[in-house]
mmCIF file of C-alpha atoms in Angstrom:
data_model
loop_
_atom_site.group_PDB
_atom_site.id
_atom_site.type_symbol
_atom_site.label_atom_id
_atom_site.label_comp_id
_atom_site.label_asym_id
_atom_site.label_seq_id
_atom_site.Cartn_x
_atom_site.Cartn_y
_atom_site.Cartn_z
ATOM 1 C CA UNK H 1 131.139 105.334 18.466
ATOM 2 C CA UNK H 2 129.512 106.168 21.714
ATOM 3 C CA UNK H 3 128.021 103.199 23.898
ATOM 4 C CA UNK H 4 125.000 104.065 25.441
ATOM 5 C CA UNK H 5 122.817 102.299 27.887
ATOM 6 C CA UNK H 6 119.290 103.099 28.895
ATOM 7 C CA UNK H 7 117.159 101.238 32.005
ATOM 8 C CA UNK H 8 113.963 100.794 33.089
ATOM 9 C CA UNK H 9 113.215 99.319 36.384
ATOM 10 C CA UNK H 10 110.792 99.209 39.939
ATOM 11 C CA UNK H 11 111.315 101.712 42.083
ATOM 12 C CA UNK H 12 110.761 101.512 45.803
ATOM 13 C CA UNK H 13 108.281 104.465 46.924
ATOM 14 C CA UNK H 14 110.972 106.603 49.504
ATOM 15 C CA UNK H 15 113.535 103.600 49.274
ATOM 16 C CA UNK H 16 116.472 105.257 48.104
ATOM 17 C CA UNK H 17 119.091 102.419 49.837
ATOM 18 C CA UNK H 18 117.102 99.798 47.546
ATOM 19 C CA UNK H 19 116.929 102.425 44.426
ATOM 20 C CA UNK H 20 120.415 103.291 44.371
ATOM 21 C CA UNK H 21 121.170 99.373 44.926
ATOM 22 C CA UNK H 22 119.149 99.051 41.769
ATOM 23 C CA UNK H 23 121.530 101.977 39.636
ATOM 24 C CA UNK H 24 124.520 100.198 41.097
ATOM 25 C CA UNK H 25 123.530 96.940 39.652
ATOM 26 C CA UNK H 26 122.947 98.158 36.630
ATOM 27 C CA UNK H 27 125.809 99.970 36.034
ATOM 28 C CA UNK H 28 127.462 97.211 37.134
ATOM 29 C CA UNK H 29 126.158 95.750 34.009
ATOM 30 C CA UNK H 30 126.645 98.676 31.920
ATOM 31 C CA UNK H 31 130.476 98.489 32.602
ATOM 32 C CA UNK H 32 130.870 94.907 32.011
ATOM 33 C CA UNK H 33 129.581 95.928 28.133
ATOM 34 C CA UNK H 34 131.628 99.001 28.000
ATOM 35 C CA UNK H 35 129.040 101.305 28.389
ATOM 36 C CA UNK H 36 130.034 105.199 28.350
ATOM 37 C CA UNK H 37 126.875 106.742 29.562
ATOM 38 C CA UNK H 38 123.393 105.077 31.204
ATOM 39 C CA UNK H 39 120.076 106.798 31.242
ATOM 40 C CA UNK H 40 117.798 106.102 35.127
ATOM 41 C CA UNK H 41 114.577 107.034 34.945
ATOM 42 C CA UNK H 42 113.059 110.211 36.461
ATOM 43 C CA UNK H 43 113.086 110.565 40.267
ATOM 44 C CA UNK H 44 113.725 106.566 40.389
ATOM 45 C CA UNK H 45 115.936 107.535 43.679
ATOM 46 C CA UNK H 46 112.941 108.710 45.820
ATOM 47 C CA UNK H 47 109.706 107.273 43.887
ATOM 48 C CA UNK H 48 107.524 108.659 42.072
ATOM 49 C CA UNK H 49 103.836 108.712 42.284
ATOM 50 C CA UNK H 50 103.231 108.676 45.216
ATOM 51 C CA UNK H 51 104.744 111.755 46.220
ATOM 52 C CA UNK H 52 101.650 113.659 45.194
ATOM 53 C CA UNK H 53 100.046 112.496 48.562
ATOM 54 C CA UNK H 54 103.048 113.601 50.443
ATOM 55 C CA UNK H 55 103.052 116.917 52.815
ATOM 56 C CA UNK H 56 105.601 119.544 52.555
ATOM 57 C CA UNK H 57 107.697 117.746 55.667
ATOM 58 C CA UNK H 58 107.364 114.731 53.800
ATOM 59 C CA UNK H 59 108.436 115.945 50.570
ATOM 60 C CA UNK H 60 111.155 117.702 52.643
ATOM 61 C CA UNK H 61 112.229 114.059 53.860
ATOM 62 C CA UNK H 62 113.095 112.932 50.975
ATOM 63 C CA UNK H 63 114.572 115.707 49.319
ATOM 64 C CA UNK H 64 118.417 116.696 49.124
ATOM 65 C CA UNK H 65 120.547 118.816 48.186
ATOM 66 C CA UNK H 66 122.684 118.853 44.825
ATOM 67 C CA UNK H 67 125.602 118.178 44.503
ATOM 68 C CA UNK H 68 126.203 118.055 48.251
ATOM 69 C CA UNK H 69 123.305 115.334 49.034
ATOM 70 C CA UNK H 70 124.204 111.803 49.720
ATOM 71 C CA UNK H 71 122.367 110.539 46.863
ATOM 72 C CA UNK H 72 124.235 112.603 44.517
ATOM 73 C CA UNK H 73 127.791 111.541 45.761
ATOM 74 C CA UNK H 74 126.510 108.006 45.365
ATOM 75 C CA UNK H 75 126.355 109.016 42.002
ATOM 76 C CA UNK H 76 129.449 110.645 41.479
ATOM 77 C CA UNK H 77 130.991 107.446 43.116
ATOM 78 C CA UNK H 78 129.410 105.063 40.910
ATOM 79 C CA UNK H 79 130.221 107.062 37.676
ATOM 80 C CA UNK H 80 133.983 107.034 39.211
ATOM 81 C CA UNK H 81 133.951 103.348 39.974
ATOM 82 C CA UNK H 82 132.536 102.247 36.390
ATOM 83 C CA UNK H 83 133.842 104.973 34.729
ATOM 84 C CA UNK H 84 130.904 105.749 32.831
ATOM 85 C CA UNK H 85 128.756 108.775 32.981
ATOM 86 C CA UNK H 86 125.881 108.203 35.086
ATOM 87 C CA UNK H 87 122.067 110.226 35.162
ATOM 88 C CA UNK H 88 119.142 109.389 37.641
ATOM 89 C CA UNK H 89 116.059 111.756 39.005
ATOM 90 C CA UNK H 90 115.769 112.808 42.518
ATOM 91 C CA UNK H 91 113.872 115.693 45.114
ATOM 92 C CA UNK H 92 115.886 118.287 45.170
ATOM 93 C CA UNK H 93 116.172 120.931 47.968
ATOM 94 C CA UNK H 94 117.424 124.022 46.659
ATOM 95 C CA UNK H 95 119.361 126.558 49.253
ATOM 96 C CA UNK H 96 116.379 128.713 48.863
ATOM 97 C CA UNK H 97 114.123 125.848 50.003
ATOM 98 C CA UNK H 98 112.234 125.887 46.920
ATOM 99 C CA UNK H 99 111.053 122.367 46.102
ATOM 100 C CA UNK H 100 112.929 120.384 42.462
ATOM 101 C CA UNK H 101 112.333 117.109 39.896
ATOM 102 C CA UNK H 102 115.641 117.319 39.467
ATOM 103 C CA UNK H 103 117.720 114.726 37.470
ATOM 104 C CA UNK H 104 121.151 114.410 38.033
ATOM 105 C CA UNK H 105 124.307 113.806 35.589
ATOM 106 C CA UNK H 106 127.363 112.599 37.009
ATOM 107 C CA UNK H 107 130.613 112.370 35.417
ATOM 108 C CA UNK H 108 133.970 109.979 36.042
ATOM 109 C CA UNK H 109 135.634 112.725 36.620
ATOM 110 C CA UNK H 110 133.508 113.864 39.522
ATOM 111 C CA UNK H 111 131.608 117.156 37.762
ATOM 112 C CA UNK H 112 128.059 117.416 38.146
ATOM 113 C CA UNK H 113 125.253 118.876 36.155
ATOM 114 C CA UNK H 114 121.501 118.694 36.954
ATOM 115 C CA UNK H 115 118.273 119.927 35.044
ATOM 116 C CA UNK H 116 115.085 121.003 36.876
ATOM 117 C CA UNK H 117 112.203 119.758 35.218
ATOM 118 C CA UNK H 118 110.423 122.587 33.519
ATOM 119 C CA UNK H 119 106.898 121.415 34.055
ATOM 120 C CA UNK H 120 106.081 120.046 36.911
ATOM 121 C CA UNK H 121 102.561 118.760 37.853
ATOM 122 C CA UNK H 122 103.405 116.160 40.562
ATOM 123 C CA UNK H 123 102.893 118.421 43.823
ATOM 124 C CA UNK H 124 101.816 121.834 45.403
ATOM 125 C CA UNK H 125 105.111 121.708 46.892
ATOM 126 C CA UNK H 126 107.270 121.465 44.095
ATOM 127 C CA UNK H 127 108.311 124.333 41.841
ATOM 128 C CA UNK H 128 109.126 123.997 37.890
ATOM 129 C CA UNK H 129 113.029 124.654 36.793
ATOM 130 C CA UNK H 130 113.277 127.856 34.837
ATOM 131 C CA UNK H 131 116.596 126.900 32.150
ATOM 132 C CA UNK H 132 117.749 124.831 29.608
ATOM 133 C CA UNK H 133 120.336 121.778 30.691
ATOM 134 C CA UNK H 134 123.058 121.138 27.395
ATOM 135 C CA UNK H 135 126.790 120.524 28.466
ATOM 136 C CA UNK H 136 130.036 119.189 27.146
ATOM 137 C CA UNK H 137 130.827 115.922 27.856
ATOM 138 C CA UNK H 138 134.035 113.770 27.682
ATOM 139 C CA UNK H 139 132.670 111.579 24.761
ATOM 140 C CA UNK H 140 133.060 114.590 22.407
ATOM 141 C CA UNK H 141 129.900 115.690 21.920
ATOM 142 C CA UNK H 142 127.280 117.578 24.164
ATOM 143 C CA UNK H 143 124.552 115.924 26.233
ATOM 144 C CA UNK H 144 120.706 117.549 27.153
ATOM 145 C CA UNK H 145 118.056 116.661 29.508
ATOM 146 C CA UNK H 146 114.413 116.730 29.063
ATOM 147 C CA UNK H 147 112.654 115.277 32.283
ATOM 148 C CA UNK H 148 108.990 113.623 31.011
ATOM 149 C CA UNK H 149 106.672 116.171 30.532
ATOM 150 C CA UNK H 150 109.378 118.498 29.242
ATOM 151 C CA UNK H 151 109.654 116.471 26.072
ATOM 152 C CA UNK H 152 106.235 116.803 25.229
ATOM 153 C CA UNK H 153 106.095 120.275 24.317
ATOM 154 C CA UNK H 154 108.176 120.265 21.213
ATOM 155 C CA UNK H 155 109.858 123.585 21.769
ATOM 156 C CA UNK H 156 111.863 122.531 24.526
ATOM 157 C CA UNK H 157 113.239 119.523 22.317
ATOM 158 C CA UNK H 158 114.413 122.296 19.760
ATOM 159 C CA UNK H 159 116.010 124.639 21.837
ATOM 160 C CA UNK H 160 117.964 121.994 23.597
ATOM 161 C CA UNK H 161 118.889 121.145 19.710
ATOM 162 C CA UNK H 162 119.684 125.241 19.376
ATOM 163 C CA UNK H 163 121.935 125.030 22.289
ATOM 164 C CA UNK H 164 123.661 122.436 21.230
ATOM 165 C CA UNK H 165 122.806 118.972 22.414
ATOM 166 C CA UNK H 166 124.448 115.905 20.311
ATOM 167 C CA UNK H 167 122.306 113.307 22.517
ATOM 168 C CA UNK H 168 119.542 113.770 24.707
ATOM 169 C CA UNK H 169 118.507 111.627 28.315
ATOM 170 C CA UNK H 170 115.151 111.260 28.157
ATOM 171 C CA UNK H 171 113.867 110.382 31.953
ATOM 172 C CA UNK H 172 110.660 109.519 32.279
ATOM 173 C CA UNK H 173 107.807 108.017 34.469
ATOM 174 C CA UNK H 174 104.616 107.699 31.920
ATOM 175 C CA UNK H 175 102.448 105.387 30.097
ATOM 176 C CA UNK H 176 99.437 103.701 31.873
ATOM 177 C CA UNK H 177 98.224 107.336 33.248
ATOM 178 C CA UNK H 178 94.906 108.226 33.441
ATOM 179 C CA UNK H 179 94.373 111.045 30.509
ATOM 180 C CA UNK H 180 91.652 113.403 29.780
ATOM 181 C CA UNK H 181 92.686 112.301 26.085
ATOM 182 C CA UNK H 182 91.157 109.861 25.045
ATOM 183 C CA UNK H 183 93.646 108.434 22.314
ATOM 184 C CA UNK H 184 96.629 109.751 25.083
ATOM 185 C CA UNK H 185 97.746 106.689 26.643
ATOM 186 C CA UNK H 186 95.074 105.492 29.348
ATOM 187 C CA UNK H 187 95.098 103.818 33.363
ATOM 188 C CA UNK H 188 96.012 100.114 33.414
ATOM 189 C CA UNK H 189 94.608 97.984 36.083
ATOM 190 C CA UNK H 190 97.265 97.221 38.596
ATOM 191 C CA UNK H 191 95.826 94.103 38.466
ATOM 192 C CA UNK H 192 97.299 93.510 35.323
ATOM 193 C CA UNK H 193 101.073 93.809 36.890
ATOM 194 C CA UNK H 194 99.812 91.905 39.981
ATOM 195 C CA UNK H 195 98.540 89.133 38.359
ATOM 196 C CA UNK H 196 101.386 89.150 35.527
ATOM 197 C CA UNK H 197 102.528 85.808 36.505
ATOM 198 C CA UNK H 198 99.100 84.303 35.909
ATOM 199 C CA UNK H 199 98.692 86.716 32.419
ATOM 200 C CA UNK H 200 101.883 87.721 31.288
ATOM 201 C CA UNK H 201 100.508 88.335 27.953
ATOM 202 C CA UNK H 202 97.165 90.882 29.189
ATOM 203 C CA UNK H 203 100.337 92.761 30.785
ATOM 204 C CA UNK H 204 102.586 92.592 27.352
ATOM 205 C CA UNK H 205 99.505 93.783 25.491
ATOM 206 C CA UNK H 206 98.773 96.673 27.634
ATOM 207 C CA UNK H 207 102.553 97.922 27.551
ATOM 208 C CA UNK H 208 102.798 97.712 24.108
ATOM 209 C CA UNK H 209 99.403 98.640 23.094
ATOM 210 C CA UNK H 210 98.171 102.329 22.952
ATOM 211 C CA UNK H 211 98.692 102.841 26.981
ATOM 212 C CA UNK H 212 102.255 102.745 26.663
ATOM 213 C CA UNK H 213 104.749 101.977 23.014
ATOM 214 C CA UNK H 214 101.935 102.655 20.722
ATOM 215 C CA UNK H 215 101.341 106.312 22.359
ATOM 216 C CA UNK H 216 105.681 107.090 22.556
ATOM 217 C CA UNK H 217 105.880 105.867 18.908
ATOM 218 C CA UNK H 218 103.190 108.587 17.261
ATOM 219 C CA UNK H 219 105.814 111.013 19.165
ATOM 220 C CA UNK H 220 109.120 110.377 20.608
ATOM 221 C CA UNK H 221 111.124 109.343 17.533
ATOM 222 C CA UNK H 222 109.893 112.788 15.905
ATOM 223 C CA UNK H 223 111.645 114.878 19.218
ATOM 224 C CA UNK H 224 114.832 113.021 17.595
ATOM 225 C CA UNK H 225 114.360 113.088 14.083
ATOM 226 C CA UNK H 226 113.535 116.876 13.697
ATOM 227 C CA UNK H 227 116.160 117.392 16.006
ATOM 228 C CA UNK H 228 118.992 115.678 14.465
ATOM 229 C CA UNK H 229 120.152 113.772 18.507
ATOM 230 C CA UNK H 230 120.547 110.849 19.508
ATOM 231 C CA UNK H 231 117.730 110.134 22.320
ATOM 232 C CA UNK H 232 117.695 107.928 25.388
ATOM 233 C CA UNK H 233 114.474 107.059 26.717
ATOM 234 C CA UNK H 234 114.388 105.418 30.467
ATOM 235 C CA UNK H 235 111.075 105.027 31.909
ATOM 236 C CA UNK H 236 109.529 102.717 35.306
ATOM 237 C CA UNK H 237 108.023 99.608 34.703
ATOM 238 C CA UNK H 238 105.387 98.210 37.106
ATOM 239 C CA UNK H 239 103.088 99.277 39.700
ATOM 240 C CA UNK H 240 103.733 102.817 40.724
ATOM 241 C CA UNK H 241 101.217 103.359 43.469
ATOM 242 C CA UNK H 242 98.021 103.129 41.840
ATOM 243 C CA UNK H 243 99.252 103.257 38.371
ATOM 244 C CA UNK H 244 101.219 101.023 36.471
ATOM 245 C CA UNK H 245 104.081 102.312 34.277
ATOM 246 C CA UNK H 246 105.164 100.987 30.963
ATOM 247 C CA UNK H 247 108.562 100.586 30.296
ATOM 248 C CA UNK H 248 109.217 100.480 26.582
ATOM 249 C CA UNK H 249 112.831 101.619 27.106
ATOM 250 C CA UNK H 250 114.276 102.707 23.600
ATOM 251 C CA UNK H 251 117.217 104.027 22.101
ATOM 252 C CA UNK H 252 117.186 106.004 19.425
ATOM 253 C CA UNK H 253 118.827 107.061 16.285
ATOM 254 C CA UNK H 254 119.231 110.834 14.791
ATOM 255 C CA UNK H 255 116.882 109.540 12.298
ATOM 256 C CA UNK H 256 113.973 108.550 14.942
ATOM 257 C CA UNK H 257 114.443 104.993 14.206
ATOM 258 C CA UNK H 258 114.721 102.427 17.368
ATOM 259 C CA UNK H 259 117.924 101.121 17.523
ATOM 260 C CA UNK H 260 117.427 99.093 20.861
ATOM 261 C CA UNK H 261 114.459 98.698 23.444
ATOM 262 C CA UNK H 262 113.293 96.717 26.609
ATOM 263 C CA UNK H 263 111.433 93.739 25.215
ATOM 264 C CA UNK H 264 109.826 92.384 28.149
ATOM 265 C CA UNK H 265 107.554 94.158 31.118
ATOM 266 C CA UNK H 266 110.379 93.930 33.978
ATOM 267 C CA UNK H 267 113.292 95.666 35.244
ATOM 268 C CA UNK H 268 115.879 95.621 32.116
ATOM 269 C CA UNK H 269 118.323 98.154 30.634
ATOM 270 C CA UNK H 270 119.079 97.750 26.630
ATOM 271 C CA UNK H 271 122.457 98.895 25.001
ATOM 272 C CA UNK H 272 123.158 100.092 21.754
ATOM 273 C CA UNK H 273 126.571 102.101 20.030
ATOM 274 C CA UNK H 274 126.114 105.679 18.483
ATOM 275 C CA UNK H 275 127.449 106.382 15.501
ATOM 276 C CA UNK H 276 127.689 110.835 16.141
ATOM 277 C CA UNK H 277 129.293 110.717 12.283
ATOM 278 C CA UNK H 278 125.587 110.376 11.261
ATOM 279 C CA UNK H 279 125.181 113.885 12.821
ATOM 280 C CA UNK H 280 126.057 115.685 9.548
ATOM 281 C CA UNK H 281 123.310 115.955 7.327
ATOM 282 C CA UNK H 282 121.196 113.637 8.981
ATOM 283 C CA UNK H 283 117.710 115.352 8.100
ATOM 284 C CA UNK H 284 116.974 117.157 11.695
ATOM 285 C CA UNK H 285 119.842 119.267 11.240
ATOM 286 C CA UNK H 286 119.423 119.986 8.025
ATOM 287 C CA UNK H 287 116.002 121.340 8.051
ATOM 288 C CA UNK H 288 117.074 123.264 11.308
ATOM 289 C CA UNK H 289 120.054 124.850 8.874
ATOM 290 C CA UNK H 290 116.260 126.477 6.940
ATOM 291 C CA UNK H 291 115.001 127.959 9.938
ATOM 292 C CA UNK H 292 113.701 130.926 9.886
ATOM 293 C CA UNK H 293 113.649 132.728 13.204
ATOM 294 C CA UNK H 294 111.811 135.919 12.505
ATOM 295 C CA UNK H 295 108.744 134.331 11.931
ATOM 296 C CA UNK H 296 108.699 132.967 15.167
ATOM 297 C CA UNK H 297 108.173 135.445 17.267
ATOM 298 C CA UNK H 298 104.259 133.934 17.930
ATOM 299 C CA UNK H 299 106.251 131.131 19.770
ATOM 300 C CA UNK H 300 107.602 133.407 22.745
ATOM 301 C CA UNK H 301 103.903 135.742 23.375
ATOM 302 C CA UNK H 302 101.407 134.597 25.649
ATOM 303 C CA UNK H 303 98.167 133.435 24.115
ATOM 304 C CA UNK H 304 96.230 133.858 27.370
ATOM 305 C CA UNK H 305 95.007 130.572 27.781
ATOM 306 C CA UNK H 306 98.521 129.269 29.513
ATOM 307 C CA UNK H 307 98.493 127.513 32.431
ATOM 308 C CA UNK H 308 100.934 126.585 34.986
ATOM 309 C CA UNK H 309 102.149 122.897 34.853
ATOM 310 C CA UNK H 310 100.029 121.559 37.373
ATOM 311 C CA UNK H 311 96.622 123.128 36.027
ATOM 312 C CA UNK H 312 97.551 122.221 32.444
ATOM 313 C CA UNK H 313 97.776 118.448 33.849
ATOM 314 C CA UNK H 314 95.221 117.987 35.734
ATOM 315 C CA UNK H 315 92.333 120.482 34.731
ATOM 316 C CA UNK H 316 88.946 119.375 33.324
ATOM 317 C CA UNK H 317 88.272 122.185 31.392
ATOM 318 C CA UNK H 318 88.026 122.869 27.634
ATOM 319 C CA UNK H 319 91.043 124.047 25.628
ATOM 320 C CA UNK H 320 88.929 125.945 23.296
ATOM 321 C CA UNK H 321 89.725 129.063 23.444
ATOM 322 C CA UNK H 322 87.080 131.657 24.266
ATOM 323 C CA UNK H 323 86.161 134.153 21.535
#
């Protein structure tokens, strides 16, 4: 049995003293229930959001190096201190300058492993990762990351399977986001969260409700079903600029099914044990055993209606494609 740990919580925009405060507390937590790893949301070190209206000196601010950043050697300390392996987003700086959503993964035993998200929309200034993050781990089995948007394009949840992964950190900062889907989630007042003491249950019915749980459930349990792993979904909660984020922080079985989430609209973090026996011929992994690759060469040729990340998030136009 693995003990995992996922979180959801209110990040500070730029705050990282108060942010990290917040990881610290929690696995603070975690270790008082024996927990052996703990999901943070994406970039809950620096904020989110709001760093779309950020410059490139801004951006620059905030970002850091990895592993050699102060924000990542907070890390390593606090996965020392608890021993328990520890993963949070951040701005990255690259020694090339280049611009990352990077998420970090920090182990007791100080190593360090990062993923770059692959598709990234939030800034000009940021650039998109380019590889796949699966690694051993001291609990015995191997650990991915997806960051957000990575996770919704199925093929990146199967070749993180391919390569390996036994569970998968899930980082996210979604639900309540304005769409140009209109059964895809959907912008909640912030209003609602303002006002939550006054209407605590327009703000539970908005989370839950097609803007936030309803939308993950028509498609996060499938990324760990069909994959055979394990899945830990982290995700902000609360007014993120001008949009509100969800929560709904979930842990997941091999078989999709919810083994523990966030019940309530506030900062929380849910634990539950993973049993990596079910592993063997639990159905993901099975049907991945009938694969059959030749077919799928379709998969890796350009239709020539890509986009980059950015465009594909934020473009008005028409997916049809043109005759």
């Amino acid at each position: 049995m693995i003990r995992s740990a996922t979180v959801q919580f209110q990040h500070r925009p730029g705050d990282k003293r108060y942010n990290l405060s917040q990881v610290e507390r929690f696995c603070q937590q975690a270790a008082e229930q024996s927990v052996q790893v703990i999901c943070f949301p994406e970039m809950c070190l620096t904020g989110y959001w709001h760093v779309r209206n950020l410059d490139r000196d801004e951006v620059d601010t905030l970002a850091e190096p990895v592993p050699d950043g102060s924000s990542t050697k907070s890390l390593v300390e606090l996965a020392a201190k608890f021993d328990l392996i520890v993963g949070a987003g951040l701005i990255e700086r690259a020694g090339d300058g280049q611009i990352y959503n990077t998420y970090v993964v920090a182990l007791p035993d100080g190593a360090v492993y990062h993923h770059r998200k692959l598709h990234c929309f939030i800034s000009p200034h940021f650039s998109s990762g380019d590889s796949y993050t699966v690694f051993d781990s001291p609990l015995g089995c191997k650990l991915g990351v997806l960051i957000c948007w990575d996770n919704n394009l199925v093929e990146n949840a199967r070749a993180t399977a391919l390569l390996g992964a036994d569970i998968l950190l899930a980082p996210h900062q979604t639900g309540g986001t304005a769409s140009r889907s209109p059964y895809a989630m959907g912008r909640i007042d912030p209003q609602v969260w303002d006002q939550r003491a006054v209407n605590p249950d327009l703000l539970r019915t908005e989370v839950n409700g097609p803007k936030g749980r309803e939308w993950l459930l028509r498609w996060l349990p499938a990324r760990a079903h069909d994959n055979g792993m394990f899945l830990l979904f982290s995700n902000g909660i609360g007014r993120d600029d001008d949009e509100v984020r969800t929560g709904n922080a979930m842990i997941l079985d091999c078989y999709g099914r919810i083994l523990a989430e966030v019940a309530e609209p506030e900062d929380a973090m849910v634990v539950a044990d993973l049993d990596l026996s079910m592993l063997d011929k639990c159905t993901g992994r099975r049907w991945i055993r009938g694969r059959r690759p030749e077919l799928y060469g379709v998969l890796t040729k350009r239709s020539g209606h890509e986009l980059d990340p950015r465009e594909a998030r934020f473009s008005e136009a028409s997916t049809e494609r043109a005759n």
